[in-house]
Coordinates of C-alpha atoms and ligand atoms in Angstrom, one line a residue:
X901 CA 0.0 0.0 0.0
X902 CA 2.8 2.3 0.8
X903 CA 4.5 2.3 -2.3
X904 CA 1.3 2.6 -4.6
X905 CA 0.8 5.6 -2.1
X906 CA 3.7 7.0 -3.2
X907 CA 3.5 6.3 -6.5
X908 CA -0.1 7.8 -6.5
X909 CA 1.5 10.7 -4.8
X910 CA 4.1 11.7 -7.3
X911 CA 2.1 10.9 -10.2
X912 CA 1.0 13.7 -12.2
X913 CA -1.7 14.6 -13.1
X914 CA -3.3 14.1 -9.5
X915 CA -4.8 11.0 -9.1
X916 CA -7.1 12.2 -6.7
X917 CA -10.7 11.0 -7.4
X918 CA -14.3 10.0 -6.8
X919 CA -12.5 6.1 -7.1
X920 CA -10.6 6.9 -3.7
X921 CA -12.3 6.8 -0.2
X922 CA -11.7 9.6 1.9
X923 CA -9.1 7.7 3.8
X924 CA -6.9 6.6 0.5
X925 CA -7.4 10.7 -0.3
X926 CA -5.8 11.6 3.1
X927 CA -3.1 9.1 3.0
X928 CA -2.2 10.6 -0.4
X929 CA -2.2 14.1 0.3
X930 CA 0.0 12.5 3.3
X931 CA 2.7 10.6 1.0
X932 CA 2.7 13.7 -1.5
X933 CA 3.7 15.7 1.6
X934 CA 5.8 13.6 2.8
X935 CA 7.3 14.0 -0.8
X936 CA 7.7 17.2 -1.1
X937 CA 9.2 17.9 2.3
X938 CA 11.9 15.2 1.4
X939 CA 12.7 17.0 -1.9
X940 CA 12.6 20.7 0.0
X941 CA 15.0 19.3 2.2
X942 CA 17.5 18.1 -0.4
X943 CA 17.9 21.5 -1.5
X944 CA 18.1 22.9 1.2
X945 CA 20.7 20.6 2.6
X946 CA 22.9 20.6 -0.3
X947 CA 22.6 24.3 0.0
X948 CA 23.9 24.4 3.5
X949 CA 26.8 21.9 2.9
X950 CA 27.6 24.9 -0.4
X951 CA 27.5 27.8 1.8
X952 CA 29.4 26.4 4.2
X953 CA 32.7 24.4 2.7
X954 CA 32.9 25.7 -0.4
X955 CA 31.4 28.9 0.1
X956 CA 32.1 30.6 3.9
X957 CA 35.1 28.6 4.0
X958 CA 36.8 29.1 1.1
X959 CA 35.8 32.9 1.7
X960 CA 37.4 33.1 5.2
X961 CA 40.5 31.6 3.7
X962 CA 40.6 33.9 1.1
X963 CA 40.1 36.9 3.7
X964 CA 42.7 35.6 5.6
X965 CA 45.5 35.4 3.0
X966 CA 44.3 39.0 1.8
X967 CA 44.3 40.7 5.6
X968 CA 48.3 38.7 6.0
X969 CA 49.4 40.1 2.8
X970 CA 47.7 43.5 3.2
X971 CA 46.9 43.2 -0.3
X972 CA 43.8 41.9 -2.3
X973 CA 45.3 41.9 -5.3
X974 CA 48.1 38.8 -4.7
X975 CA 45.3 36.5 -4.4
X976 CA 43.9 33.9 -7.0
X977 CA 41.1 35.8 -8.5
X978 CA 39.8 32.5 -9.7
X979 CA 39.4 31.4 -5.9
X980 CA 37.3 34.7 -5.3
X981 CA 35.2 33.8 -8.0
X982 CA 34.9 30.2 -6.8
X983 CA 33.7 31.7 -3.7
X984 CA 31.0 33.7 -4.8
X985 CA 29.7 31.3 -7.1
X986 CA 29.6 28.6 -4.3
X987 CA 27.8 31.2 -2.3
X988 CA 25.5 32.7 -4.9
X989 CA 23.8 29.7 -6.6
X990 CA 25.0 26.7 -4.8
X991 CA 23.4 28.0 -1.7
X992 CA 21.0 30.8 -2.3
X993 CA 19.9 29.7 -5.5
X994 CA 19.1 26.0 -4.1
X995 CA 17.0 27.3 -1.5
X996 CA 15.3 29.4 -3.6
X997 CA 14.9 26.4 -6.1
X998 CA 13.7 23.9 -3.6
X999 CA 11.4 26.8 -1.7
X1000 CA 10.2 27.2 -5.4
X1001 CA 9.4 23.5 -6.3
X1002 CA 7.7 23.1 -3.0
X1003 CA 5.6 25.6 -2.9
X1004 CA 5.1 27.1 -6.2
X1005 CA 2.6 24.5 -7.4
X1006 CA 0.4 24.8 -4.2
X1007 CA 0.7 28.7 -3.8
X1008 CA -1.1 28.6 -7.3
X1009 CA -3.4 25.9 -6.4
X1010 CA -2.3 23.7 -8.6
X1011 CA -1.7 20.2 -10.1
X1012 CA 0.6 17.9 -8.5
X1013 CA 3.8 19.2 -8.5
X1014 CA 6.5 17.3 -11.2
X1015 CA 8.7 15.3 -8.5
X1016 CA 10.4 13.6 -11.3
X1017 CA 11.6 17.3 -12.5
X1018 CA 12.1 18.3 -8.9
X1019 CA 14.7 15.9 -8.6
X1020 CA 16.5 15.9 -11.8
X1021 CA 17.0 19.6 -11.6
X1022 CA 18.4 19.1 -8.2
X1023 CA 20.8 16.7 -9.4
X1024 CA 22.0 18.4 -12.4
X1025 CA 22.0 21.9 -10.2
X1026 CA 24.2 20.3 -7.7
X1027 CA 26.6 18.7 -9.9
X1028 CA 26.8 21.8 -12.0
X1029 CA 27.9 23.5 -9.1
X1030 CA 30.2 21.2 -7.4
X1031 CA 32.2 20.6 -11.0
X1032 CA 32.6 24.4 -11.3
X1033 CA 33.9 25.0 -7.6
X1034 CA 36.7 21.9 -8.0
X1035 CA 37.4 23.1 -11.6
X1036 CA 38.1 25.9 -10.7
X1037 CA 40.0 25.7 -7.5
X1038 CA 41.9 22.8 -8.4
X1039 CA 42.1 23.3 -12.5
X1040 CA 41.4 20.1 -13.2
X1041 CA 39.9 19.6 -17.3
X1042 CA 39.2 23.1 -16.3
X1043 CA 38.3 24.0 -19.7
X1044 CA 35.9 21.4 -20.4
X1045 CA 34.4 21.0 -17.3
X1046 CA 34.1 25.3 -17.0
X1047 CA 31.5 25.0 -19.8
X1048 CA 29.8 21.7 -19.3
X1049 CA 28.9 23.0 -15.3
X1050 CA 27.5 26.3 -17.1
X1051 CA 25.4 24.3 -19.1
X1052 CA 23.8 21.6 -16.5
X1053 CA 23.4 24.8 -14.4
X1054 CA 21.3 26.8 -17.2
X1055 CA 19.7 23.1 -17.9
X1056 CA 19.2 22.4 -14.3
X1057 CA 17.0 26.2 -13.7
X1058 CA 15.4 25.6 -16.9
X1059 CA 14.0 23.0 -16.1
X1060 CA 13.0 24.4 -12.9
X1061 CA 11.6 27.6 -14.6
X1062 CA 9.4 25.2 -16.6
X1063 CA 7.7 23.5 -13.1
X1064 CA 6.8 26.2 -11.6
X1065 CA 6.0 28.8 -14.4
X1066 CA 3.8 25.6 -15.9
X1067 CA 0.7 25.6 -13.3
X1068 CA -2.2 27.5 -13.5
X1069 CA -4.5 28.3 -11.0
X1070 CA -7.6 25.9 -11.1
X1071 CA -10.0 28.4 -11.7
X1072 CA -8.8 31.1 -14.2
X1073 CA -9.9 34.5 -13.7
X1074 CA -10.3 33.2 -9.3
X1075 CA -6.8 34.4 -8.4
X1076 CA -5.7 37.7 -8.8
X1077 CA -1.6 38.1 -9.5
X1078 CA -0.2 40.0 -6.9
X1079 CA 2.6 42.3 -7.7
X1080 CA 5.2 40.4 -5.4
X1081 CA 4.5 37.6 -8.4
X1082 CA 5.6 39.6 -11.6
X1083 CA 8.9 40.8 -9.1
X1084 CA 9.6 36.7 -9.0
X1085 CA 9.2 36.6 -12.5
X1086 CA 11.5 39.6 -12.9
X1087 CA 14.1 38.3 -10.3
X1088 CA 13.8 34.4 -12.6
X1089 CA 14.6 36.5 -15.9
X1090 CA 17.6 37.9 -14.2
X1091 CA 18.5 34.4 -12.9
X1092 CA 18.4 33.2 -16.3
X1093 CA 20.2 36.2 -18.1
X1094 CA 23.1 35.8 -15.3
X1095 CA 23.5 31.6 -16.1
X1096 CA 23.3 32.2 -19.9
X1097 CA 26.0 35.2 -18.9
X1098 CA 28.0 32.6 -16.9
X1099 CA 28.1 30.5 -20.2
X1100 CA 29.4 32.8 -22.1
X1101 CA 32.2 33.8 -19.7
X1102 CA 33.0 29.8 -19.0
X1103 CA 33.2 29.1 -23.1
X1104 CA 35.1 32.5 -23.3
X1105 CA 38.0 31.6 -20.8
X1106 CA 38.1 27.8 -21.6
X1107 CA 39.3 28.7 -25.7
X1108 CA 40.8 32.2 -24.7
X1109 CA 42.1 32.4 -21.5
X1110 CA 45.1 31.2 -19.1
X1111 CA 43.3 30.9 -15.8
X1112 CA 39.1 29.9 -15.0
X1113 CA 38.6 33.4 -14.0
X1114 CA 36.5 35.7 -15.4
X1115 CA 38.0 39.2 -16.7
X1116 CA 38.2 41.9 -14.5
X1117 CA 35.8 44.1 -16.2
X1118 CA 33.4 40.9 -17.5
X1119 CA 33.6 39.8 -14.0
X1120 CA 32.3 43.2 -12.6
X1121 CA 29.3 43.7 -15.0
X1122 CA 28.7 39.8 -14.2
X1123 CA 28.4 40.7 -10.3
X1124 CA 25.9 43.4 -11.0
X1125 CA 23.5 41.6 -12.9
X1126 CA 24.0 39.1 -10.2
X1127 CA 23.2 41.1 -7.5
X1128 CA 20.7 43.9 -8.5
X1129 CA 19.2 41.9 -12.0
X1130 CA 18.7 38.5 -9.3
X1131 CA 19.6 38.3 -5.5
X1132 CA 17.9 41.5 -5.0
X1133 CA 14.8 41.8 -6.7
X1134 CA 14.0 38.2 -5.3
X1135 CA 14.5 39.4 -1.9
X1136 CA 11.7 42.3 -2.5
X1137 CA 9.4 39.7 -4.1
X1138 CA 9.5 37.4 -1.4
X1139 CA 9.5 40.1 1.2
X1140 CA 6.1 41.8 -0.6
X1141 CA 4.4 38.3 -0.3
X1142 CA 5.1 37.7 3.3
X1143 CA 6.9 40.3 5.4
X1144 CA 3.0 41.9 5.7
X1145 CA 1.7 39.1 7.7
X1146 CA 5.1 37.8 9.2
X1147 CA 6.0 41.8 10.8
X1148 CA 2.4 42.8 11.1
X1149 CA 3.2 45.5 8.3
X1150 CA 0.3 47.9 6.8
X1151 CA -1.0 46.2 3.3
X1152 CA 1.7 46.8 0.6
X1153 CA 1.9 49.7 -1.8
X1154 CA 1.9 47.3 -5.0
X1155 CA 2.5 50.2 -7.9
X1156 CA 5.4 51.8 -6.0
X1157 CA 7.0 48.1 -5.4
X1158 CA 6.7 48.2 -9.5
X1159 CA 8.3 50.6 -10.0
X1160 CA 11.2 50.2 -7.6
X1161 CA 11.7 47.2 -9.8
X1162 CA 11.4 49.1 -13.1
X1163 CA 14.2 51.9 -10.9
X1164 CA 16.4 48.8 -10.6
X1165 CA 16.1 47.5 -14.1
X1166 CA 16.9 51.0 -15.7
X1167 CA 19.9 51.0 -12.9
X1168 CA 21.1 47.7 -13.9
X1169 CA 21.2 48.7 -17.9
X1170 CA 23.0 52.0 -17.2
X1171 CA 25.5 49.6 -15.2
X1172 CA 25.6 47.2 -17.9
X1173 CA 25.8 49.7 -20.4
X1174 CA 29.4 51.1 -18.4
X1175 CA 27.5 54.9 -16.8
X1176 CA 28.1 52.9 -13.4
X1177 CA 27.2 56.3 -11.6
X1178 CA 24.0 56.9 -12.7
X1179 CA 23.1 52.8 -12.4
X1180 CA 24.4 53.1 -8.7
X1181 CA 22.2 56.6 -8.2
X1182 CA 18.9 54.7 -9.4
X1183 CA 20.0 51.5 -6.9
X1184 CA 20.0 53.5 -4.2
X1185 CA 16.7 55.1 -5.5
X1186 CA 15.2 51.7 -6.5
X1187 CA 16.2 50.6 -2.5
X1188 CA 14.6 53.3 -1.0
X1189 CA 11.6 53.0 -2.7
X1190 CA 11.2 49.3 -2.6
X1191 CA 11.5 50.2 1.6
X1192 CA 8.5 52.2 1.5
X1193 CA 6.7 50.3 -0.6
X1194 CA 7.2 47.4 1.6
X1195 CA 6.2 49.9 4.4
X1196 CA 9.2 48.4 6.4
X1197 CA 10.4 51.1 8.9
X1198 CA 6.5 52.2 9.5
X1199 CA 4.6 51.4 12.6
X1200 CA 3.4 47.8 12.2
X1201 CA -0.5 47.4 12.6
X1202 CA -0.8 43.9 13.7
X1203 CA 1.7 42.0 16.0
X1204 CA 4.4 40.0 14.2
X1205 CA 4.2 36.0 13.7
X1206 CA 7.3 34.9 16.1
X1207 CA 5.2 32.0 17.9
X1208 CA 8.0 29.1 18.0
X1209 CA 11.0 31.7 17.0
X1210 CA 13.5 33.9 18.3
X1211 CA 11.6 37.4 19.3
X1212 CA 14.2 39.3 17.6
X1213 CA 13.0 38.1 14.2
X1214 CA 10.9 41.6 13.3
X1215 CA 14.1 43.4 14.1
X1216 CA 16.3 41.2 12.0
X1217 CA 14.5 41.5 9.3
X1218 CA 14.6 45.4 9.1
X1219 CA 18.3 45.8 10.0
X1220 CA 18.6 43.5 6.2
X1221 CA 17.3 46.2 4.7
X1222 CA 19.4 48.9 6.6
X1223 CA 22.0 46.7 4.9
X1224 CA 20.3 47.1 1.6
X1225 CA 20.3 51.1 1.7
X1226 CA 23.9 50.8 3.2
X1227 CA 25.1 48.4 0.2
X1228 CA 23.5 50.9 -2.2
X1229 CA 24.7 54.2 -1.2
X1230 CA 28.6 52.3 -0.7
X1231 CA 27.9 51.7 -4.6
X1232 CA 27.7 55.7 -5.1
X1233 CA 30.8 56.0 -3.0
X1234 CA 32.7 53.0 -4.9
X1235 CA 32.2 55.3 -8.1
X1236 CA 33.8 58.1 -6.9
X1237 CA 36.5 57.3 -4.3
X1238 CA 37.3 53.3 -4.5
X1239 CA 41.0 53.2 -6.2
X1240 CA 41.4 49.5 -4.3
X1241 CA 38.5 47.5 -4.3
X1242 CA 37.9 48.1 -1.0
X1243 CA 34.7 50.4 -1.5
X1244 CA 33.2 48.1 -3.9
X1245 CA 34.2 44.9 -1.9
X1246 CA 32.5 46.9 1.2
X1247 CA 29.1 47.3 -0.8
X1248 CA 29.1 43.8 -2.3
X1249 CA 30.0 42.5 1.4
X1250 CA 26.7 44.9 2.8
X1251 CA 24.8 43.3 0.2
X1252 CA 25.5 39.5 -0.3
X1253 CA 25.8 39.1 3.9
X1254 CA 24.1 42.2 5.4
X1255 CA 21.1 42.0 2.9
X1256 CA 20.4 38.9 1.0
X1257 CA 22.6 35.9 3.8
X1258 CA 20.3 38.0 6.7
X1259 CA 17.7 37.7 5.1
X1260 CA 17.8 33.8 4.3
X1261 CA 18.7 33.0 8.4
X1262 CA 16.0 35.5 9.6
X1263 CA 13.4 33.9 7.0
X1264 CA 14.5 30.5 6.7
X1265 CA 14.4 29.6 10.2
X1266 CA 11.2 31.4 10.1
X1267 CA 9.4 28.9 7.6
X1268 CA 12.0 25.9 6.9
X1269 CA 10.3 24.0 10.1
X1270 CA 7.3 24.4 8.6
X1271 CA 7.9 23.4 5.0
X1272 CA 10.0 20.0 6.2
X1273 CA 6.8 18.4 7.6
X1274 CA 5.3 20.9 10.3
X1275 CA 8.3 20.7 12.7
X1276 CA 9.7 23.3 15.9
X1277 CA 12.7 24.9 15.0
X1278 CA 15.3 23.2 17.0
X1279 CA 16.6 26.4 18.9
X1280 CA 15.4 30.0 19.3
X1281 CA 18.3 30.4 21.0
X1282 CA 20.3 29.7 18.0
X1283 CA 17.9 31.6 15.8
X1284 CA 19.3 34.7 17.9
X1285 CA 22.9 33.8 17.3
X1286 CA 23.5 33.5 14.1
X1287 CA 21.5 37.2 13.0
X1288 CA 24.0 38.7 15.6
X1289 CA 26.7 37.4 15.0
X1290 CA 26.2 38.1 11.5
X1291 CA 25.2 41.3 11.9
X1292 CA 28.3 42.5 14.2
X1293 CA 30.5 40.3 11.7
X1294 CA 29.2 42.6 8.8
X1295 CA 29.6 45.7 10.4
X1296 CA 33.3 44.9 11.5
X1297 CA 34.4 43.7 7.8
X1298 CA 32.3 46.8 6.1
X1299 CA 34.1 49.1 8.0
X1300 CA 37.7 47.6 8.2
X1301 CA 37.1 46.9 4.4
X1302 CA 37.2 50.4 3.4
X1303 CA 39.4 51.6 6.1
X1304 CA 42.3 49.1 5.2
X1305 CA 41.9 48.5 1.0
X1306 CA 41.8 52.4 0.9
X1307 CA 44.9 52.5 3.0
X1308 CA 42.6 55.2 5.5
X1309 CA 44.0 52.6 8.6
X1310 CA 46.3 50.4 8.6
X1311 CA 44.8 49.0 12.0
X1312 CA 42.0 47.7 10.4
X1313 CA 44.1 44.6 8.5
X1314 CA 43.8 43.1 12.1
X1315 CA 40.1 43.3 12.3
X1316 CA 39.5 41.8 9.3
X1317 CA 40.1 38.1 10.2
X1318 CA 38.1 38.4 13.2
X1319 CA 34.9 39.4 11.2
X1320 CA 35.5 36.7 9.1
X1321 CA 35.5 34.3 12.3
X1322 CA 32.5 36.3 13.6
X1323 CA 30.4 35.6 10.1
X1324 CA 32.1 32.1 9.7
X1325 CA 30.2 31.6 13.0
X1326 CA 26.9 32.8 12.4
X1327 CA 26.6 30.9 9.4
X1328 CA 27.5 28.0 11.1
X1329 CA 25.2 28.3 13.7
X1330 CA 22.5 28.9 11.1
X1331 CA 23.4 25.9 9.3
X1332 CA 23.4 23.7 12.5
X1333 CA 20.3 24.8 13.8
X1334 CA 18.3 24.3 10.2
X1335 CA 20.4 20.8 10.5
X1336 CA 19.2 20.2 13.6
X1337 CA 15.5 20.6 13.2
X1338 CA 15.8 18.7 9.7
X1339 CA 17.5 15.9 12.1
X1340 CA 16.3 15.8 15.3
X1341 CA 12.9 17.4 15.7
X1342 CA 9.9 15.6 15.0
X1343 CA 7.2 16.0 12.3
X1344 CA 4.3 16.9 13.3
X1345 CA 2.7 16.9 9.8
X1346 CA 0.1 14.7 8.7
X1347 CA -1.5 13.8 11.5
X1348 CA -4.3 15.2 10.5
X1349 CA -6.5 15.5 6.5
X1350 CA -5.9 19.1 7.0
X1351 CA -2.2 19.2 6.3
X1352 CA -1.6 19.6 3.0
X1353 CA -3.6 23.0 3.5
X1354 CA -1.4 23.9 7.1
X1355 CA 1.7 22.8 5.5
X1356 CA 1.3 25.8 2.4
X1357 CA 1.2 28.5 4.6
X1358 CA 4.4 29.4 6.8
X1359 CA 2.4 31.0 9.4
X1360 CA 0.3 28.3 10.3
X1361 CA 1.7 27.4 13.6
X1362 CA 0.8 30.3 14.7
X1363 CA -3.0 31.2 16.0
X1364 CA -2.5 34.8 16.7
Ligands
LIG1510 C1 32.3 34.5 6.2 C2 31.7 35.1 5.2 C3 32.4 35.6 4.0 C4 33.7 35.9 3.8 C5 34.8 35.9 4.8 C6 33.8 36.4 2.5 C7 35.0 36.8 1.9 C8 35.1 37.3 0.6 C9 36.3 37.9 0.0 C10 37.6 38.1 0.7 C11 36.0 38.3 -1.3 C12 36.9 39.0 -2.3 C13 36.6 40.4 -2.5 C14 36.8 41.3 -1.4 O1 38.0 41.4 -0.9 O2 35.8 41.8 -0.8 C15 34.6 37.9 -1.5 C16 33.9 38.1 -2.7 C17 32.6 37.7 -2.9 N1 31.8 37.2 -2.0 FE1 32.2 36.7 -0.1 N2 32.6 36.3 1.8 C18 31.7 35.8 2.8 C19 30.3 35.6 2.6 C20 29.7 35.7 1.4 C21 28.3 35.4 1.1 C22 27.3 34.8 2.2 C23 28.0 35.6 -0.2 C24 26.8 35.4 -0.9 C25 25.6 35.2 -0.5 C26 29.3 36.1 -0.8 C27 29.4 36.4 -2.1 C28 30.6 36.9 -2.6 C29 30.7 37.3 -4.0 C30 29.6 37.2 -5.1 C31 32.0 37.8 -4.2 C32 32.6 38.3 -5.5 C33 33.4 37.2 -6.2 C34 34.0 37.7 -7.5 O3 35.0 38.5 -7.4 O4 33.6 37.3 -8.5 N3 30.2 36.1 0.2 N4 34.0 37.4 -0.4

């Protein structure tokens, strides 16, 4: 019975039908759940195990040998690249991948979700990512395996673009699109414009160049699409669809969340196009209005959803987007003082940790219990760790950054390596506590026919 369960589960289209009794129903909504919480928590694991081996660590490392040499420029720029991509898709873009496969499909009410495509893209996303990272740090086949891991990765979202963009609702006209739904669909586009960019930089160094490192200037332009064309709009998207009833915030203000997105995209071609000044003028425009369409630093009207977390939650969540503004206006500064990297580094730093890594602890220990089968989080304890040490990590490298690449200190070389140890930290703690509830907490899903419904929504544990 269980395995033709499961098979019924996974089948698509849903098997579900006057044939079944309500029991057989319930005990396949169960095994679909089951399902889907199992494939959420591939992705999510792999994408821990990226952000922190080949990502933090390899990040650290590289911070280290930069702060003992005084000197950014003696290091491997093809192991500062390995880095970021470790960082970039093998961990936020699986979680947003697996988030998206599991709950994508039931968000739109629709069909049963393709489990087969689920886990094929997980495969070929992972491998993708884990032959780019190796080729790259230790040039092995480098210039084969630089173009074949760009192409399982653009394969890999493709097919993931495909799922999700590929259910309707059940009842057209029923279901109004928000606006945080065409800001996903931008943030997707620029996911796929920076993989198919990514191929094009992998086949150009593996016939052209000497080393799997991007060009200096290809490399910069890559980073921006990366960061304002992808990470950033998904944060804003995501943030529209649930920071209202997560922080108690007054209803979003959906035209000027628009165009803050439309802001960013004119930004983002004035970047690409090489006027970097007025692109990083409109960011900080584009972040500011994205803030108050979001309502974010206005009094909340209802209390905030922290039943089973950390209190300090609502708090992290708006010191991200301090981070945002602080990334942005850095940008401006980068423009027209950085002669070392260390203005730009500053605003990536503000950006990738301060913005987009705060926003995956605060958030994903916020729903990840929930979406792998209705479980506690392990620790709130934990939960208040990792944002704070994060947070203090940030500010310590932001600062020091600028102070020591710009030669303003020489003092701050020796505070480097300790906010490296400080994030390193954080992330670690994150990583064990998501880890931990995965591991040891138990499900308290399906229990009951209801579950499938309690299971879509992140804020179901709580009553208030
Ligand atoms: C312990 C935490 C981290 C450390 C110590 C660290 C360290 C570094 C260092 C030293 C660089 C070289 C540029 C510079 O000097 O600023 C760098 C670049 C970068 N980092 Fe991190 N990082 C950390 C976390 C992250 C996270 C969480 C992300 C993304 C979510 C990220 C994404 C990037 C990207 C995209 C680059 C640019 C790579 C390139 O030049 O192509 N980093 N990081």
């Amino acid at each position: 019975m269980a395995t033709s369960l499961a098979e019924l589960a996974t089948a698509s289209p849903a098997p579900i039908g006057p044939a079944l009794t309500p029991a057989q129903i319930f005990a396949v909504a169960r095994a679909r759940e089951e399902a889907l919480s199992r494939m959420l928590m591939a992705f999510v694991t792999t994408g821990l195990f990226f952000m922190l081996f080949p990502g933090t660590f390899l990040g650290v490392w590289n911070l280290l040998q930069i702060s003992g040499r005084e000197s950014v420029a003696s290091i491997s720029p093809a192991w500062l690249q390995a880095h970021g991509h470790a960082q970039v898709f093998g961990w936020v873009a699986s979680f947003i991948m697996g988030i998206g496969f599991y709950s994508i499909p039931k968000l739109r009410g629709g069909a049963n979700p393709s489990f087969r495509a689920a886990w094929v893209c997980w495969a070929m996303w992972t491998t993708g990512v884990a032959v780019r990272w190796l080729a790259t740090v230790y040039l092995w086949a480098w210039r084969i395996l630089l173009p074949f891991s760009a192409l399982l990765e653009l394969a890999a979202f493709l097919i993931f673009f495909r799922a999700v963009s590929g259910h309707q609702p059940n009842e057209p006209g029923k279901e109004k699109l928000g606006a945080w739904i065409y800001v996903v669909v931008t943030a997707s586009a620029g996911l796929l414009a920076v993989l198919a960019t990514n191929l094009v930089g992998c086949s150009y160094v593996a016939f052209r160049a000497a080393t799997p490192a991007f060009p200096h200037v290809f490399d910069q332009r890559y980073l921006a699409l990366m960061a304002w064309g992808f990470l950033v709009p998904f944060v804003w998207g995501f943030s529209a669809k649930w920071m209202p009833v997560f922080l108690g915030l007054k209803p979003l203000r959906p035209r000027l969340l628009l165009a803050a997105v439309a802001m960013n995209l004119l930004g983002l071609a004035f970047t690409l196009a090489g006027v970097g000044w007025i692109g990083a003028w409109l960011f900080v425009a584009s972040s500011a209005v994205a803030v108050m369409s979001l309502r974010m630093f206005e009094p909340a009207v209802r209390e905030a959803k922290i039943r089973g977390i950390h209190s300090s939650f609502p708090y992290f969540i708006r010191m991200a987007y301090v981070w945002l503004l602080i990334a942005a206006l850095l940008g401006v500064a980068a423009g027209r003082w950085d002669h070392s990297g260390g203005i730009w580094g500053a605003s990536r730093h503000a950006l990738t940790v301060g913005f987009i890594s705060l926003m995956i602890l605060s958030v994903g220990q916020r729903i990840l219990p929930a979406f792998a089968g209705m479980r506690l989080l392990w620790s709130t304890k934990l939960m208040y760790a990792s944002p704070l040490l994060i947070n203090i990590g940030c500010t310590l490298r932001v600062s020091c950054e600028v102070l020591a690449y710009q030669d303003y200190a020489a003092w701050a070389w020796q505070a480097l390596p300790l906010s490296a140890l400080l994030e390193l930290t954080g992330l670690t703690i994150f990583a064990i506590n998501v880890a931990g509830t995965f591991i040891l907490q138990p499900s308290h899903a399906f229990k009951e026919p209801m579950v499938a419904t309690i299971a879509d929504r992140p804020v179901s544990r709580d009553k208030s």
